[in-house]
Tab-separated table of C-alpha atoms in Angstrom:
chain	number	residue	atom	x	y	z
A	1	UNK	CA	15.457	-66.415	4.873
A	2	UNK	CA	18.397	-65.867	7.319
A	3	UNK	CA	20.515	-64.368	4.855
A	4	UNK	CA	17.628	-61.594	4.658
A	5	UNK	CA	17.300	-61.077	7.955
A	6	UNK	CA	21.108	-60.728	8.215
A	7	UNK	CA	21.374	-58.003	5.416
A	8	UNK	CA	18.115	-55.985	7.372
A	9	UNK	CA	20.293	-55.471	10.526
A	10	UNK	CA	23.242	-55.171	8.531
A	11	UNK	CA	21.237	-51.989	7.056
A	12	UNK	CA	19.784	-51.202	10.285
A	13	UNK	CA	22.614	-50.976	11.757
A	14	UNK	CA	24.724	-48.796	9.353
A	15	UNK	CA	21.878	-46.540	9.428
A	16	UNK	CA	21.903	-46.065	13.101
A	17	UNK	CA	26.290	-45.585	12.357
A	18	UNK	CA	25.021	-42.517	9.912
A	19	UNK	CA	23.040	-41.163	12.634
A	20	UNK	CA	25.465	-41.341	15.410
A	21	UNK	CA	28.140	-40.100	12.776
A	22	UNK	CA	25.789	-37.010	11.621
A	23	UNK	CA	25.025	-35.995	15.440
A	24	UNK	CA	28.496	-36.111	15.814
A	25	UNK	CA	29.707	-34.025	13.323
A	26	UNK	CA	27.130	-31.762	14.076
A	27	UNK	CA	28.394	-31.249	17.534
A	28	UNK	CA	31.812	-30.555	16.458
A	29	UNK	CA	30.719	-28.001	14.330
A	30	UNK	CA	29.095	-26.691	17.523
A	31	UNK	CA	32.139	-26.991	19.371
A	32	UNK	CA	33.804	-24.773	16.503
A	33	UNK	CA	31.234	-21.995	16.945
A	34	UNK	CA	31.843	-21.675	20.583
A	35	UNK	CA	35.772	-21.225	20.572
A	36	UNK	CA	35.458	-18.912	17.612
A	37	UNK	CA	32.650	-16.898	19.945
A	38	UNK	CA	35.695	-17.375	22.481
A	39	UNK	CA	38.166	-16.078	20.167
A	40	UNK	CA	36.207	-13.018	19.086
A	41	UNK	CA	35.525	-11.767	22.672
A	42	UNK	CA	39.172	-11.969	23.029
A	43	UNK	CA	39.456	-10.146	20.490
A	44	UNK	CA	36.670	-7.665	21.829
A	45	UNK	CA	38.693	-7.654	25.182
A	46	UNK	CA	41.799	-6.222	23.585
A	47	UNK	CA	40.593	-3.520	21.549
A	48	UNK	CA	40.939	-5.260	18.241
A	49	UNK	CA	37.187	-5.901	17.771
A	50	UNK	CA	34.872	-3.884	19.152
A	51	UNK	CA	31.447	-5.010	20.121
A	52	UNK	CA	29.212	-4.047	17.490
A	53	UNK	CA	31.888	-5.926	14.471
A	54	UNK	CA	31.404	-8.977	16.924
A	55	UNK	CA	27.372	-8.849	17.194
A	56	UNK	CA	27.043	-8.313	13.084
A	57	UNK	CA	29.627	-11.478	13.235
A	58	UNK	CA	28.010	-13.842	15.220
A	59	UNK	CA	24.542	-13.013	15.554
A	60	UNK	CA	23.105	-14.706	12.202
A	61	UNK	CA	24.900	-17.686	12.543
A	62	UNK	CA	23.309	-17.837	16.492
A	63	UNK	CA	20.322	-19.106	15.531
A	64	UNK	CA	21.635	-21.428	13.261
A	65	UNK	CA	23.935	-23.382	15.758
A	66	UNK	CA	20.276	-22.918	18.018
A	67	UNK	CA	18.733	-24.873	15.334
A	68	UNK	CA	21.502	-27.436	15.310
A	69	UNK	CA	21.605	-27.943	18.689
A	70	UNK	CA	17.756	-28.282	18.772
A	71	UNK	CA	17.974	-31.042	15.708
A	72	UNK	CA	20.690	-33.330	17.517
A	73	UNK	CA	19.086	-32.857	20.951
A	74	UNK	CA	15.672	-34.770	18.786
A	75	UNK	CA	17.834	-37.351	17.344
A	76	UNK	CA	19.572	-37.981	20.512
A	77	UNK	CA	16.072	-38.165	21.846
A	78	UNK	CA	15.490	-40.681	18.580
A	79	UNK	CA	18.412	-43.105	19.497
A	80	UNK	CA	17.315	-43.158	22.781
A	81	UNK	CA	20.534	-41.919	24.845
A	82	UNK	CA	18.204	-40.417	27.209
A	83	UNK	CA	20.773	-39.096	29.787
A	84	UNK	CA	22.463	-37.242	26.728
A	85	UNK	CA	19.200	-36.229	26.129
A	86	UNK	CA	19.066	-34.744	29.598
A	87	UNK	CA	21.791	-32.307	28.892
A	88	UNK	CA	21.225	-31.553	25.657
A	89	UNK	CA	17.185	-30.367	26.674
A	90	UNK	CA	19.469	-28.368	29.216
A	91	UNK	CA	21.144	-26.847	26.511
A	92	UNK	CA	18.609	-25.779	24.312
A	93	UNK	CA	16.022	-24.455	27.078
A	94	UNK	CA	18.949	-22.408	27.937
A	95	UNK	CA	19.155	-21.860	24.132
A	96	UNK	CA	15.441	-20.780	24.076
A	97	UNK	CA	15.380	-18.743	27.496
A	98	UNK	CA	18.340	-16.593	25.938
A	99	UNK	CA	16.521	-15.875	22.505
A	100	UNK	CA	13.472	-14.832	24.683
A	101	UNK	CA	14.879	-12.438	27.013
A	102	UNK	CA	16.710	-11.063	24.450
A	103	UNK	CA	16.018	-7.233	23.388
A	104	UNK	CA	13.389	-6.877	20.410
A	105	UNK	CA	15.175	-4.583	18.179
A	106	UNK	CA	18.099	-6.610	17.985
A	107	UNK	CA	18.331	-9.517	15.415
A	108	UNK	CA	20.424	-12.263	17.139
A	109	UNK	CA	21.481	-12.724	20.933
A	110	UNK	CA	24.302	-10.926	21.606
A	111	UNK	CA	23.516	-6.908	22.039
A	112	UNK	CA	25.904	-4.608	20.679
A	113	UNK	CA	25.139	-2.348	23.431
A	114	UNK	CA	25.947	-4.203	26.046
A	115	UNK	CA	29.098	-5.575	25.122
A	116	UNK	CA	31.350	-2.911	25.773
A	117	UNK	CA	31.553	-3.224	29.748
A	118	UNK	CA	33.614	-6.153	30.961
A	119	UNK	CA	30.941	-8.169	32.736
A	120	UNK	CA	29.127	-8.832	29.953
A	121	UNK	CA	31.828	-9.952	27.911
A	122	UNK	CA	33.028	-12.159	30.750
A	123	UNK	CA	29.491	-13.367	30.877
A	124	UNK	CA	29.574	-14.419	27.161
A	125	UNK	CA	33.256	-15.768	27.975
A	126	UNK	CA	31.676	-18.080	30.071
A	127	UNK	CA	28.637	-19.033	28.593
A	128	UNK	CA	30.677	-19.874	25.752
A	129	UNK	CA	33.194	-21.925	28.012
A	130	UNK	CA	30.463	-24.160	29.246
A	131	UNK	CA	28.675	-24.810	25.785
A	132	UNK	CA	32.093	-25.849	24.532
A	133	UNK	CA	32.111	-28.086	27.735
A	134	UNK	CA	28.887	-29.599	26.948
A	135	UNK	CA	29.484	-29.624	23.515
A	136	UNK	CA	32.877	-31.621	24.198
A	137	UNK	CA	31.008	-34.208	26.725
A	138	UNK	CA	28.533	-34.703	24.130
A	139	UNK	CA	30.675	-35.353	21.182
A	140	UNK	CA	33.503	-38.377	23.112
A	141	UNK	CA	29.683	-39.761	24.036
A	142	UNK	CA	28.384	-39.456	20.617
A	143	UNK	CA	31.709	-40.837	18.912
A	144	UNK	CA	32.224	-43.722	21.575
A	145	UNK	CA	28.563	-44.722	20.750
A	146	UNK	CA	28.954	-44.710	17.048
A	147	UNK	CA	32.692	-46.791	17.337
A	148	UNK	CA	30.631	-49.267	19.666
A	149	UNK	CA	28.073	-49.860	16.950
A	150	UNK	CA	30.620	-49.726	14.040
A	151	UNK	CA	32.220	-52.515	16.020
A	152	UNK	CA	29.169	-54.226	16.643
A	153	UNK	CA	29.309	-54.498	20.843
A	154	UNK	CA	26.137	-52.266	21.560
């Protein structure tokens, strides 16, 4: 009967491992989107890219990373790291507020039109600095939380 039991939160618990491990990886992959959005508006900035190459880059992959985001933020809800939670719902209500406001005839985020003048690439600069922020945050959290149950002290 024991030995049961045992092997149920033996499985439990590797499952909830996977989890941590997926929303992990899934973050990092985030983090990788926003310094190559980085990268590209430097590349914008110095004349090597010009704004419209970097909107037919990055904007179908936008939504993508949106729908990421939104996935991990509902698992994090899931696993019930609430204050993770917190600034992940921060994240994607940014996310969603962005996609909104964002002009109709234009398939992703980013306007081609307006990223030729240097505020609104510095904008994007630093929208991009603070989701890799967040992103980073996020994924030492997610990773300490998965070693802690890998090791078995949460």
């Amino acid at each position: 009967m024991f030995c049961h039991l045992s092997k149920e939160i033996g499985t439990m618990k590797a499952a909830f491992v996977a989890l941590w491990a997926l929303v992990s990886l899934s973050t990092l992959a985030e983090m990788f989107v926003a310094i190559a959005i980085l990268l590209a508006i430097e590349e914008v900035k110095t004349h090597r890219r010009t704004g419209p190459q970097f909107a037919d880059l990055f904007n179908p992959y936008i939504l993508v990373e949106y729908g990421v985001h939104a996935l991990t933020t509902g698992v994090t809800i899931y696993l019930g790291e609430f204050w993770l939670a917190i600034i992940n719902i921060a994240l994607v209500s940014f996310h969603i507020r962005k996609y909104l406001t964002k002009p109709k005839d234009v398939n992703g985020v980013f306007d081609p039109s307006k990223l030729q003048t240097k505020a609104a690439l510095n904008k994007v600069v630093l929208e991009g600095a603070a989701k890799f922020g967040i992103h980073f945050v996020c994924f030492l959290a997610y990773g300490f939380r998965c070693l802690m149950l890998f090791v078995g002290s949460a």
